């Protein structure tokens, strides 16, 4: 027994030695603090979504970073003004790119017109407060401190001045990349994306100057969850781009202050994820979790063309709070990887009476059976009559419609109606918040999914049905400009005035008929029942 | 000459003199408000310590204006833009003034800013006044239009916080915000203000560190010490003061003066008991 124990001890000790020796051999230099620096240079800083050029093979150096803090008004969404506090004039702040072993001399400058002191905590810093303790700077002042980056990875930086949460909530965060020796493997495209949650006094989309709301921030109930500081920072003309066959690398951060992000690109699989921005790589990932105050590096080759939507897959944030971006990939289709629509045909479950279906087909061969069925269903008591006979008990939707026109003073209403330009401008705002995600910035729609609004025969021939569709929604087969669509538009929770404005905007854009829709037309149409699709033809 | 008229004139003159004298007496009072003694628990206080007592004093109703400061530098050229010694103010001193005796296109009745603590202190002393202590300033600043302590009112805190989001309020004239219960204007919403002991509460640059030190205020974890967790508006003030040194000047920082009830005693007016 004693001998066995002794032997075991020897074996264990031997194993420990061997492993210890091996691991030492594998990583000859893990102590990056000993890397000497060569020369000095001024760091290139970039505004999102761009990143400075890769470090490549360069030696560690003394790198001078000049960062200016600016408190400035910006737009959270069209017509929604917000005072951001920024590193370098953007949200997120300027991207800083270093390599391991660099000695960073950081100059933090607080613009003289600013009201508040600020500082910076860089998660890449090994030292008290991540630099915050050395960098508190009054307006009109500049503080300098320096640090050596000794851990490769992608790190968040942020302001840590009291009250910390408010400084972060107002946009004071960004990313600093520490590349490994020899740099990250080269790719074709690199972009910088950072999510943040915002808390405004008014609800999502409420126009005007919106102050920060501390109560909502404490309750963690943001009105906006966005990429790169505002709704639409990465959509439409601001979309990031790539060509088929290229490899894209996204440096993704999450500033918070509160929410954790489920980062996902619709229609793509991440070939590689540097988990939490560190060294460990996971492959073939659909959605990666990015903690508040954390990051991830996502890499993928784009194999097919199309528009790929970047979202926080906590999905209401994407479609109702703004967490939506776009990657537009140009190039040839690849039918092997993605075919697109091959064919479309009528579907009848087997349980149905085959004979009956045959009869119906003979009677009306051009119309799909399912649609005909809804159409011929016995008419229920018309909602219009109910509304008329019992006006004291309006439904929730009617209540909203009826109470809305009472609010604005009469002179205001006529003013709105009389000024067509203002009406169109207001409509454009509604469009970019409500319709844009599906119907797209130029009303072009998305082929095979969402019908176009540009030069749309459906719109121009059926103004009443267009109004009805916005109020009640629309689903089923629909032909627009000779192409068939079959998807669902949900009822839109908008006021009469908003619907009138947005439709007027649509009718005055992209080659449409310049029709003016008024709030009273919308009000009238609310009384009518939802349009059945077949009759919309 | 009509003797009757002469008497009348003399009488009139007397009346006039009397009137002017009255105005003079009142004039001195009318620029300052009387603040009655009281006690309060400041932001950085806690349940273990008794409230701070503030003795009665006078405070300027308005922050000092460009025009008033111009009068001062005319009498004291050593405090003019180009003459002030470097140790008393950094180079941004009165940077928006065009010359030693010219505040340019700024409003004369807008608050003077970009003045150092040294300059502000001297200005007050030259008027027979002094800078208010931080406790005095905070004591007055608790008041809104209707009550002397409005700190728990949501709207009041929102108003204070909203100022942080309004650009360039230093261009506005004094008296443009609100008059509080004490009759004092612009305690919030116009500019920051120097206090005599602005750096007596030490706020370290790193706002979240060490709860175990005897430092009174630091913020993330400092909220442990704060008497009112929701008083973020005050956090900002203390953070701002913590970032200052006496020679600093910033565009959003002005001042006003205080005065003791019995003149001549320039002692600090409040003490924790």
PDB file of C-alpha atoms in Angstrom, chain B:
ATOM      1  CA  UNK B   1     -37.019 135.710  -6.869  1.00  0.00           C
ATOM      2  CA  UNK B   2     -40.146 134.324  -5.439  1.00  0.00           C
ATOM      3  CA  UNK B   3     -39.340 133.241  -1.859  1.00  0.00           C
ATOM      4  CA  UNK B   4     -42.189 130.816  -1.862  1.00  0.00           C
ATOM      5  CA  UNK B   5     -40.750 129.035  -4.839  1.00  0.00           C
ATOM      6  CA  UNK B   6     -37.354 128.940  -3.192  1.00  0.00           C
ATOM      7  CA  UNK B   7     -38.789 127.229  -0.116  1.00  0.00           C
ATOM      8  CA  UNK B   8     -40.627 124.822  -2.306  1.00  0.00           C
ATOM      9  CA  UNK B   9     -37.436 124.032  -4.180  1.00  0.00           C
ATOM     10  CA  UNK B  10     -35.540 123.516  -0.996  1.00  0.00           C
ATOM     11  CA  UNK B  11     -38.243 121.239   0.288  1.00  0.00           C
ATOM     12  CA  UNK B  12     -38.201 119.326  -2.945  1.00  0.00           C
ATOM     13  CA  UNK B  13     -34.463 118.989  -2.810  1.00  0.00           C
ATOM     14  CA  UNK B  14     -34.641 117.636   0.704  1.00  0.00           C
ATOM     15  CA  UNK B  15     -37.237 115.132  -0.322  1.00  0.00           C
ATOM     16  CA  UNK B  16     -35.136 114.093  -3.261  1.00  0.00           C
ATOM     17  CA  UNK B  17     -32.049 113.616  -1.102  1.00  0.00           C
ATOM     18  CA  UNK B  18     -34.046 111.534   1.291  1.00  0.00           C
ATOM     19  CA  UNK B  19     -35.400 109.446  -1.529  1.00  0.00           C
ATOM     20  CA  UNK B  20     -31.970 108.841  -3.033  1.00  0.00           C
ATOM     21  CA  UNK B  21     -30.643 107.842   0.361  1.00  0.00           C
ATOM     22  CA  UNK B  22     -33.463 105.363   0.775  1.00  0.00           C
ATOM     23  CA  UNK B  23     -32.791 103.909  -2.636  1.00  0.00           C
ATOM     24  CA  UNK B  24     -29.148 103.548  -1.743  1.00  0.00           C
ATOM     25  CA  UNK B  25     -29.939 101.628   1.404  1.00  0.00           C
ATOM     26  CA  UNK B  26     -32.436  99.432  -0.377  1.00  0.00           C
ATOM     27  CA  UNK B  27     -30.186  99.026  -3.378  1.00  0.00           C
ATOM     28  CA  UNK B  28     -27.649  97.220  -1.306  1.00  0.00           C
ATOM     29  CA  UNK B  29     -30.311  94.898   0.009  1.00  0.00           C
ATOM     30  CA  UNK B  30     -32.124  94.417  -3.228  1.00  0.00           C
ATOM     31  CA  UNK B  31     -29.211  92.753  -4.977  1.00  0.00           C
ATOM     32  CA  UNK B  32     -28.971  90.181  -2.195  1.00  0.00           C
ATOM     33  CA  UNK B  33     -31.422  87.789  -0.629  1.00  0.00           C
ATOM     34  CA  UNK B  34     -31.613  86.943   3.048  1.00  0.00           C
ATOM     35  CA  UNK B  35     -31.178  83.254   3.767  1.00  0.00           C
ATOM     36  CA  UNK B  36     -32.489  82.064   7.091  1.00  0.00           C
ATOM     37  CA  UNK B  37     -30.544  79.641   9.246  1.00  0.00           C
ATOM     38  CA  UNK B  38     -31.397  75.988   8.881  1.00  0.00           C
ATOM     39  CA  UNK B  39     -29.960  72.538   8.595  1.00  0.00           C
ATOM     40  CA  UNK B  40     -29.890  69.921   5.889  1.00  0.00           C
ATOM     41  CA  UNK B  41     -28.408  66.539   5.053  1.00  0.00           C
ATOM     42  CA  UNK B  42     -26.121  66.963   2.071  1.00  0.00           C
ATOM     43  CA  UNK B  43     -25.728  64.449  -0.727  1.00  0.00           C
ATOM     44  CA  UNK B  44     -22.617  62.944   0.789  1.00  0.00           C
ATOM     45  CA  UNK B  45     -24.023  62.778   4.311  1.00  0.00           C
ATOM     46  CA  UNK B  46     -25.248  59.611   5.901  1.00  0.00           C
ATOM     47  CA  UNK B  47     -27.495  58.477   8.671  1.00  0.00           C
ATOM     48  CA  UNK B  48     -24.684  58.258  11.229  1.00  0.00           C
ATOM     49  CA  UNK B  49     -23.838  61.923  11.066  1.00  0.00           C
ATOM     50  CA  UNK B  50     -26.043  64.834  12.176  1.00  0.00           C
ATOM     51  CA  UNK B  51     -27.321  67.271   9.530  1.00  0.00           C
ATOM     52  CA  UNK B  52     -25.200  70.246   8.516  1.00  0.00           C
ATOM     53  CA  UNK B  53     -26.265  73.539  10.085  1.00  0.00           C
ATOM     54  CA  UNK B  54     -26.094  76.652   7.941  1.00  0.00           C
ATOM     55  CA  UNK B  55     -26.209  80.035   9.732  1.00  0.00           C
ATOM     56  CA  UNK B  56     -28.167  82.968   8.326  1.00  0.00           C
ATOM     57  CA  UNK B  57     -26.415  84.939   5.579  1.00  0.00           C
ATOM     58  CA  UNK B  58     -26.990  87.014   2.440  1.00  0.00           C
ATOM     59  CA  UNK B  59     -26.479  85.785  -1.103  1.00  0.00           C
ATOM     60  CA  UNK B  60     -26.409  87.627  -4.440  1.00  0.00           C
ATOM     61  CA  UNK B  61     -29.727  87.158  -6.189  1.00  0.00           C
ATOM     62  CA  UNK B  62     -27.977  86.765  -9.536  1.00  0.00           C
ATOM     63  CA  UNK B  63     -24.648  85.416 -10.738  1.00  0.00           C
ATOM     64  CA  UNK B  64     -22.048  88.127 -11.463  1.00  0.00           C
ATOM     65  CA  UNK B  65     -22.434  89.482 -15.010  1.00  0.00           C
ATOM     66  CA  UNK B  66     -19.988  90.468 -17.735  1.00  0.00           C
ATOM     67  CA  UNK B  67     -20.820  94.151 -17.184  1.00  0.00           C
ATOM     68  CA  UNK B  68     -20.224  93.900 -13.442  1.00  0.00           C
ATOM     69  CA  UNK B  69     -16.957  92.081 -13.956  1.00  0.00           C
ATOM     70  CA  UNK B  70     -15.869  94.755 -16.441  1.00  0.00           C
ATOM     71  CA  UNK B  71     -16.364  97.413 -13.738  1.00  0.00           C
ATOM     72  CA  UNK B  72     -14.250  95.300 -11.420  1.00  0.00           C
ATOM     73  CA  UNK B  73     -11.327  94.865 -13.832  1.00  0.00           C
ATOM     74  CA  UNK B  74     -11.401  98.602 -14.592  1.00  0.00           C
ATOM     75  CA  UNK B  75     -10.735  99.236 -10.911  1.00  0.00           C
ATOM     76  CA  UNK B  76      -8.324  96.322 -10.625  1.00  0.00           C
ATOM     77  CA  UNK B  77      -6.372  96.101 -13.882  1.00  0.00           C
ATOM     78  CA  UNK B  78      -4.227  93.364 -12.360  1.00  0.00           C
ATOM     79  CA  UNK B  79      -7.276  91.099 -12.843  1.00  0.00           C
ATOM     80  CA  UNK B  80      -7.743  91.992 -16.506  1.00  0.00           C
ATOM     81  CA  UNK B  81      -7.442  89.365 -19.176  1.00  0.00           C
ATOM     82  CA  UNK B  82      -3.828  89.970 -20.126  1.00  0.00           C
ATOM     83  CA  UNK B  83      -2.515  91.183 -16.781  1.00  0.00           C
ATOM     84  CA  UNK B  84      -3.600  88.430 -14.406  1.00  0.00           C
ATOM     85  CA  UNK B  85      -0.619  86.433 -13.192  1.00  0.00           C
ATOM     86  CA  UNK B  86      -0.383  82.883 -14.475  1.00  0.00           C
ATOM     87  CA  UNK B  87      -0.571  81.263 -11.077  1.00  0.00           C
ATOM     88  CA  UNK B  88      -4.025  82.787 -10.485  1.00  0.00           C
ATOM     89  CA  UNK B  89      -5.653  81.571 -13.681  1.00  0.00           C
ATOM     90  CA  UNK B  90      -4.817  79.366 -16.611  1.00  0.00           C
ATOM     91  CA  UNK B  91      -4.552  80.803 -20.094  1.00  0.00           C
ATOM     92  CA  UNK B  92      -8.263  80.407 -20.855  1.00  0.00           C
ATOM     93  CA  UNK B  93      -9.065  83.183 -18.361  1.00  0.00           C
ATOM     94  CA  UNK B  94     -11.841  85.331 -19.912  1.00  0.00           C
ATOM     95  CA  UNK B  95     -10.962  83.779 -23.239  1.00  0.00           C
ATOM     96  CA  UNK B  96     -14.168  84.935 -24.927  1.00  0.00           C
ATOM     97  CA  UNK B  97     -13.456  88.588 -24.051  1.00  0.00           C
ATOM     98  CA  UNK B  98     -11.969  90.498 -26.982  1.00  0.00           C
ATOM     99  CA  UNK B  99      -9.692  92.638 -24.826  1.00  0.00           C
ATOM    100  CA  UNK B 100      -8.958  93.635 -21.275  1.00  0.00           C
ATOM    101  CA  UNK B 101     -11.995  95.936 -21.138  1.00  0.00           C
ATOM    102  CA  UNK B 102     -14.201  94.458 -23.835  1.00  0.00           C
ATOM    103  CA  UNK B 103     -16.524  91.505 -23.464  1.00  0.00           C
ATOM    104  CA  UNK B 104     -17.262  91.656 -27.170  1.00  0.00           C
ATOM    105  CA  UNK B 105     -20.605  90.640 -28.565  1.00  0.00           C
ATOM    106  CA  UNK B 106     -21.634  88.911 -25.328  1.00  0.00           C
ATOM    107  CA  UNK B 107     -24.577  90.270 -23.388  1.00  0.00           C
ATOM    108  CA  UNK B 108     -23.550  92.588 -20.557  1.00  0.00           C
ATOM    109  CA  UNK B 109     -26.140  90.947 -18.342  1.00  0.00           C
ATOM    110  CA  UNK B 110     -25.047  87.415 -19.190  1.00  0.00           C
ATOM    111  CA  UNK B 111     -23.048  85.679 -16.465  1.00  0.00           C
ATOM    112  CA  UNK B 112     -19.288  86.138 -16.557  1.00  0.00           C
ATOM    113  CA  UNK B 113     -17.544  82.779 -17.009  1.00  0.00           C
ATOM    114  CA  UNK B 114     -14.005  81.533 -17.647  1.00  0.00           C
ATOM    115  CA  UNK B 115     -12.970  83.108 -14.340  1.00  0.00           C
ATOM    116  CA  UNK B 116     -10.708  81.313 -11.888  1.00  0.00           C
ATOM    117  CA  UNK B 117     -11.492  80.748  -8.245  1.00  0.00           C
ATOM    118  CA  UNK B 118      -8.840  83.327  -7.340  1.00  0.00           C
ATOM    119  CA  UNK B 119     -10.455  85.981  -9.500  1.00  0.00           C
ATOM    120  CA  UNK B 120     -13.940  85.174  -8.217  1.00  0.00           C
ATOM    121  CA  UNK B 121     -12.770  85.290  -4.616  1.00  0.00           C
ATOM    122  CA  UNK B 122     -11.053  88.645  -5.125  1.00  0.00           C
ATOM    123  CA  UNK B 123     -14.103  90.077  -6.896  1.00  0.00           C
ATOM    124  CA  UNK B 124     -16.318  89.244  -3.911  1.00  0.00           C
ATOM    125  CA  UNK B 125     -13.834  90.556  -1.376  1.00  0.00           C
ATOM    126  CA  UNK B 126     -13.576  93.826  -3.258  1.00  0.00           C
ATOM    127  CA  UNK B 127     -17.354  94.218  -2.808  1.00  0.00           C
ATOM    128  CA  UNK B 128     -17.045  93.529   0.939  1.00  0.00           C
ATOM    129  CA  UNK B 129     -18.424  90.060   0.339  1.00  0.00           C
ATOM    130  CA  UNK B 130     -17.075  86.533   0.047  1.00  0.00           C
ATOM    131  CA  UNK B 131     -17.714  83.373  -1.955  1.00  0.00           C
ATOM    132  CA  UNK B 132     -20.488  81.194  -0.518  1.00  0.00           C
ATOM    133  CA  UNK B 133     -19.419  77.921   1.050  1.00  0.00           C
ATOM    134  CA  UNK B 134     -20.431  74.724  -0.679  1.00  0.00           C
ATOM    135  CA  UNK B 135     -22.902  73.975   2.105  1.00  0.00           C
ATOM    136  CA  UNK B 136     -24.450  77.432   1.790  1.00  0.00           C
ATOM    137  CA  UNK B 137     -24.693  77.050  -1.947  1.00  0.00           C
ATOM    138  CA  UNK B 138     -26.229  73.577  -1.750  1.00  0.00           C
ATOM    139  CA  UNK B 139     -28.622  74.763   0.972  1.00  0.00           C
ATOM    140  CA  UNK B 140     -30.011  77.498  -1.286  1.00  0.00           C
ATOM    141  CA  UNK B 141     -29.973  75.241  -4.330  1.00  0.00           C
ATOM    142  CA  UNK B 142     -32.425  72.808  -2.734  1.00  0.00           C
ATOM    143  CA  UNK B 143     -35.218  75.331  -3.232  1.00  0.00           C
ATOM    144  CA  UNK B 144     -37.542  75.531  -6.184  1.00  0.00           C
ATOM    145  CA  UNK B 145     -40.131  78.281  -6.703  1.00  0.00           C
ATOM    146  CA  UNK B 146     -42.462  76.960  -4.042  1.00  0.00           C
ATOM    147  CA  UNK B 147     -40.476  75.352  -1.258  1.00  0.00           C
ATOM    148  CA  UNK B 148     -37.039  75.595   0.354  1.00  0.00           C
ATOM    149  CA  UNK B 149     -36.337  71.891  -0.110  1.00  0.00           C
ATOM    150  CA  UNK B 150     -37.626  70.524  -3.397  1.00  0.00           C
ATOM    151  CA  UNK B 151     -35.092  67.727  -3.733  1.00  0.00           C
ATOM    152  CA  UNK B 152     -37.668  64.992  -3.658  1.00  0.00           C
ATOM    153  CA  UNK B 153     -39.733  66.587  -6.428  1.00  0.00           C
ATOM    154  CA  UNK B 154     -39.371  64.678  -9.650  1.00  0.00           C
ATOM    155  CA  UNK B 155     -39.974  67.698 -11.869  1.00  0.00           C
ATOM    156  CA  UNK B 156     -37.320  69.725 -10.064  1.00  0.00           C
ATOM    157  CA  UNK B 157     -34.685  67.026 -10.538  1.00  0.00           C
ATOM    158  CA  UNK B 158     -35.673  66.634 -14.154  1.00  0.00           C
ATOM    159  CA  UNK B 159     -35.274  70.362 -14.665  1.00  0.00           C
ATOM    160  CA  UNK B 160     -31.769  70.259 -13.212  1.00  0.00           C
ATOM    161  CA  UNK B 161     -30.798  67.242 -15.283  1.00  0.00           C
ATOM    162  CA  UNK B 162     -32.238  68.758 -18.441  1.00  0.00           C
ATOM    163  CA  UNK B 163     -29.760  71.622 -18.184  1.00  0.00           C
ATOM    164  CA  UNK B 164     -26.931  69.186 -18.874  1.00  0.00           C
ATOM    165  CA  UNK B 165     -28.492  68.652 -22.284  1.00  0.00           C
ATOM    166  CA  UNK B 166     -29.038  72.307 -23.208  1.00  0.00           C
ATOM    167  CA  UNK B 167     -26.102  73.724 -25.120  1.00  0.00           C
ATOM    168  CA  UNK B 168     -24.592  77.183 -24.491  1.00  0.00           C
ATOM    169  CA  UNK B 169     -26.829  78.399 -21.685  1.00  0.00           C
ATOM    170  CA  UNK B 170     -23.959  80.672 -20.629  1.00  0.00           C
ATOM    171  CA  UNK B 171     -25.085  83.034 -23.406  1.00  0.00           C
ATOM    172  CA  UNK B 172     -28.416  83.670 -21.653  1.00  0.00           C
ATOM    173  CA  UNK B 173     -28.901  86.644 -19.373  1.00  0.00           C
ATOM    174  CA  UNK B 174     -29.040  86.316 -15.609  1.00  0.00           C
ATOM    175  CA  UNK B 175     -32.536  85.902 -14.183  1.00  0.00           C
ATOM    176  CA  UNK B 176     -33.659  83.916 -17.223  1.00  0.00           C
ATOM    177  CA  UNK B 177     -34.301  80.641 -15.414  1.00  0.00           C
ATOM    178  CA  UNK B 178     -36.406  80.779 -12.245  1.00  0.00           C
ATOM    179  CA  UNK B 179     -36.662  82.567  -8.922  1.00  0.00           C
ATOM    180  CA  UNK B 180     -36.571  80.216  -5.982  1.00  0.00           C
ATOM    181  CA  UNK B 181     -38.383  80.372  -2.646  1.00  0.00           C
ATOM    182  CA  UNK B 182     -35.538  82.455  -1.142  1.00  0.00           C
ATOM    183  CA  UNK B 183     -35.821  85.007  -3.975  1.00  0.00           C
ATOM    184  CA  UNK B 184     -32.589  83.798  -5.574  1.00  0.00           C
ATOM    185  CA  UNK B 185     -32.355  83.343  -9.358  1.00  0.00           C
ATOM    186  CA  UNK B 186     -30.510  80.889 -11.608  1.00  0.00           C
ATOM    187  CA  UNK B 187     -29.273  78.386  -9.039  1.00  0.00           C
ATOM    188  CA  UNK B 188     -29.783  75.772 -11.747  1.00  0.00           C
ATOM    189  CA  UNK B 189     -30.066  76.064 -15.492  1.00  0.00           C
ATOM    190  CA  UNK B 190     -27.638  78.878 -16.322  1.00  0.00           C
ATOM    191  CA  UNK B 191     -24.023  78.163 -15.309  1.00  0.00           C
ATOM    192  CA  UNK B 192     -22.029  76.216 -12.716  1.00  0.00           C
ATOM    193  CA  UNK B 193     -20.824  78.400  -9.813  1.00  0.00           C
ATOM    194  CA  UNK B 194     -17.635  78.513  -7.796  1.00  0.00           C
ATOM    195  CA  UNK B 195     -17.894  77.933  -4.077  1.00  0.00           C
ATOM    196  CA  UNK B 196     -15.330  78.911  -1.459  1.00  0.00           C
ATOM    197  CA  UNK B 197     -14.459  75.314  -0.541  1.00  0.00           C
ATOM    198  CA  UNK B 198     -15.215  73.671  -3.901  1.00  0.00           C
ATOM    199  CA  UNK B 199     -12.588  70.976  -3.379  1.00  0.00           C
ATOM    200  CA  UNK B 200     -13.361  70.068   0.207  1.00  0.00           C
ATOM    201  CA  UNK B 201     -15.301  67.008  -0.906  1.00  0.00           C
ATOM    202  CA  UNK B 202     -12.795  64.790  -2.542  1.00  0.00           C
ATOM    203  CA  UNK B 203     -14.035  63.034  -5.597  1.00  0.00           C
ATOM    204  CA  UNK B 204     -11.406  60.748  -7.012  1.00  0.00           C
ATOM    205  CA  UNK B 205     -11.146  60.506 -10.772  1.00  0.00           C
ATOM    206  CA  UNK B 206     -12.191  56.890 -10.554  1.00  0.00           C
ATOM    207  CA  UNK B 207     -15.756  57.177  -9.429  1.00  0.00           C
ATOM    208  CA  UNK B 208     -16.432  53.579  -8.475  1.00  0.00           C
ATOM    209  CA  UNK B 209     -13.532  52.589  -6.327  1.00  0.00           C
ATOM    210  CA  UNK B 210     -12.861  51.742  -2.700  1.00  0.00           C
ATOM    211  CA  UNK B 211     -15.815  51.984  -0.432  1.00  0.00           C
ATOM    212  CA  UNK B 212     -13.545  51.520   2.539  1.00  0.00           C
ATOM    213  CA  UNK B 213     -11.734  54.844   2.414  1.00  0.00           C
ATOM    214  CA  UNK B 214     -12.864  57.842   4.382  1.00  0.00           C
ATOM    215  CA  UNK B 215     -13.409  59.791   1.221  1.00  0.00           C
ATOM    216  CA  UNK B 216     -16.857  61.249   1.362  1.00  0.00           C
ATOM    217  CA  UNK B 217     -17.910  60.993  -2.183  1.00  0.00           C
ATOM    218  CA  UNK B 218     -17.211  58.875  -5.176  1.00  0.00           C
ATOM    219  CA  UNK B 219     -20.013  57.697  -7.231  1.00  0.00           C
ATOM    220  CA  UNK B 220     -20.853  54.278  -8.634  1.00  0.00           C
ATOM    221  CA  UNK B 221     -20.212  52.802  -5.249  1.00  0.00           C
ATOM    222  CA  UNK B 222     -20.448  56.287  -3.806  1.00  0.00           C
ATOM    223  CA  UNK B 223     -24.179  55.902  -3.925  1.00  0.00           C
ATOM    224  CA  UNK B 224     -23.706  53.772  -0.831  1.00  0.00           C
ATOM    225  CA  UNK B 225     -22.932  56.974   1.026  1.00  0.00           C
ATOM    226  CA  UNK B 226     -25.344  59.238  -0.756  1.00  0.00           C
ATOM    227  CA  UNK B 227     -28.375  60.217   1.253  1.00  0.00           C
ATOM    228  CA  UNK B 228     -30.645  60.276  -1.757  1.00  0.00           C
ATOM    229  CA  UNK B 229     -29.949  57.662  -4.405  1.00  0.00           C
ATOM    230  CA  UNK B 230     -31.984  59.529  -6.952  1.00  0.00           C
ATOM    231  CA  UNK B 231     -30.078  62.754  -6.561  1.00  0.00           C
ATOM    232  CA  UNK B 232     -28.089  62.245  -9.726  1.00  0.00           C
ATOM    233  CA  UNK B 233     -28.353  65.926 -10.436  1.00  0.00           C
ATOM    234  CA  UNK B 234     -26.226  66.614  -7.379  1.00  0.00           C
ATOM    235  CA  UNK B 235     -23.796  63.827  -8.253  1.00  0.00           C
ATOM    236  CA  UNK B 236     -22.989  65.791 -11.368  1.00  0.00           C
ATOM    237  CA  UNK B 237     -22.270  68.944  -9.397  1.00  0.00           C
ATOM    238  CA  UNK B 238     -19.909  67.170  -7.049  1.00  0.00           C
ATOM    239  CA  UNK B 239     -18.231  65.369  -9.933  1.00  0.00           C
ATOM    240  CA  UNK B 240     -17.768  68.700 -11.677  1.00  0.00           C
ATOM    241  CA  UNK B 241     -16.309  70.384  -8.604  1.00  0.00           C
ATOM    242  CA  UNK B 242     -14.037  67.399  -8.101  1.00  0.00           C
ATOM    243  CA  UNK B 243     -12.508  67.943 -11.528  1.00  0.00           C
ATOM    244  CA  UNK B 244     -11.517  71.553 -10.769  1.00  0.00           C
ATOM    245  CA  UNK B 245      -8.452  73.316  -9.484  1.00  0.00           C
ATOM    246  CA  UNK B 246      -8.465  76.927  -8.270  1.00  0.00           C
ATOM    247  CA  UNK B 247      -6.736  78.263 -11.387  1.00  0.00           C
ATOM    248  CA  UNK B 248      -9.114  76.498 -13.782  1.00  0.00           C
ATOM    249  CA  UNK B 249     -11.546  78.491 -15.893  1.00  0.00           C
ATOM    250  CA  UNK B 250     -14.317  76.974 -17.977  1.00  0.00           C
ATOM    251  CA  UNK B 251     -17.002  78.364 -20.233  1.00  0.00           C
ATOM    252  CA  UNK B 252     -19.834  77.040 -18.091  1.00  0.00           C
ATOM    253  CA  UNK B 253     -18.497  78.192 -14.734  1.00  0.00           C
ATOM    254  CA  UNK B 254     -19.365  81.552 -13.140  1.00  0.00           C
ATOM    255  CA  UNK B 255     -19.978  82.659  -9.549  1.00  0.00           C
ATOM    256  CA  UNK B 256     -21.959  84.823  -7.164  1.00  0.00           C
ATOM    257  CA  UNK B 257     -21.068  86.315  -3.779  1.00  0.00           C
ATOM    258  CA  UNK B 258     -22.352  85.865  -0.246  1.00  0.00           C
ATOM    259  CA  UNK B 259     -22.129  88.034   2.833  1.00  0.00           C
ATOM    260  CA  UNK B 260     -22.334  87.487   6.571  1.00  0.00           C
ATOM    261  CA  UNK B 261     -25.066  89.153   8.599  1.00  0.00           C
ATOM    262  CA  UNK B 262     -22.540  90.995  10.775  1.00  0.00           C
ATOM    263  CA  UNK B 263     -20.083  92.597   8.397  1.00  0.00           C
ATOM    264  CA  UNK B 264     -16.370  92.111   8.809  1.00  0.00           C
ATOM    265  CA  UNK B 265     -16.394  88.493   9.818  1.00  0.00           C
ATOM    266  CA  UNK B 266     -15.266  86.508   6.856  1.00  0.00           C
ATOM    267  CA  UNK B 267     -15.340  83.194   8.628  1.00  0.00           C
ATOM    268  CA  UNK B 268     -16.642  80.080   7.020  1.00  0.00           C
ATOM    269  CA  UNK B 269     -20.287  80.078   7.780  1.00  0.00           C
ATOM    270  CA  UNK B 270     -21.200  76.492   8.381  1.00  0.00           C
ATOM    271  CA  UNK B 271     -19.871  73.535  10.204  1.00  0.00           C
ATOM    272  CA  UNK B 272     -20.882  69.970  10.805  1.00  0.00           C
ATOM    273  CA  UNK B 273     -21.599  69.441  14.468  1.00  0.00           C
TER     274      UNK B 273
END
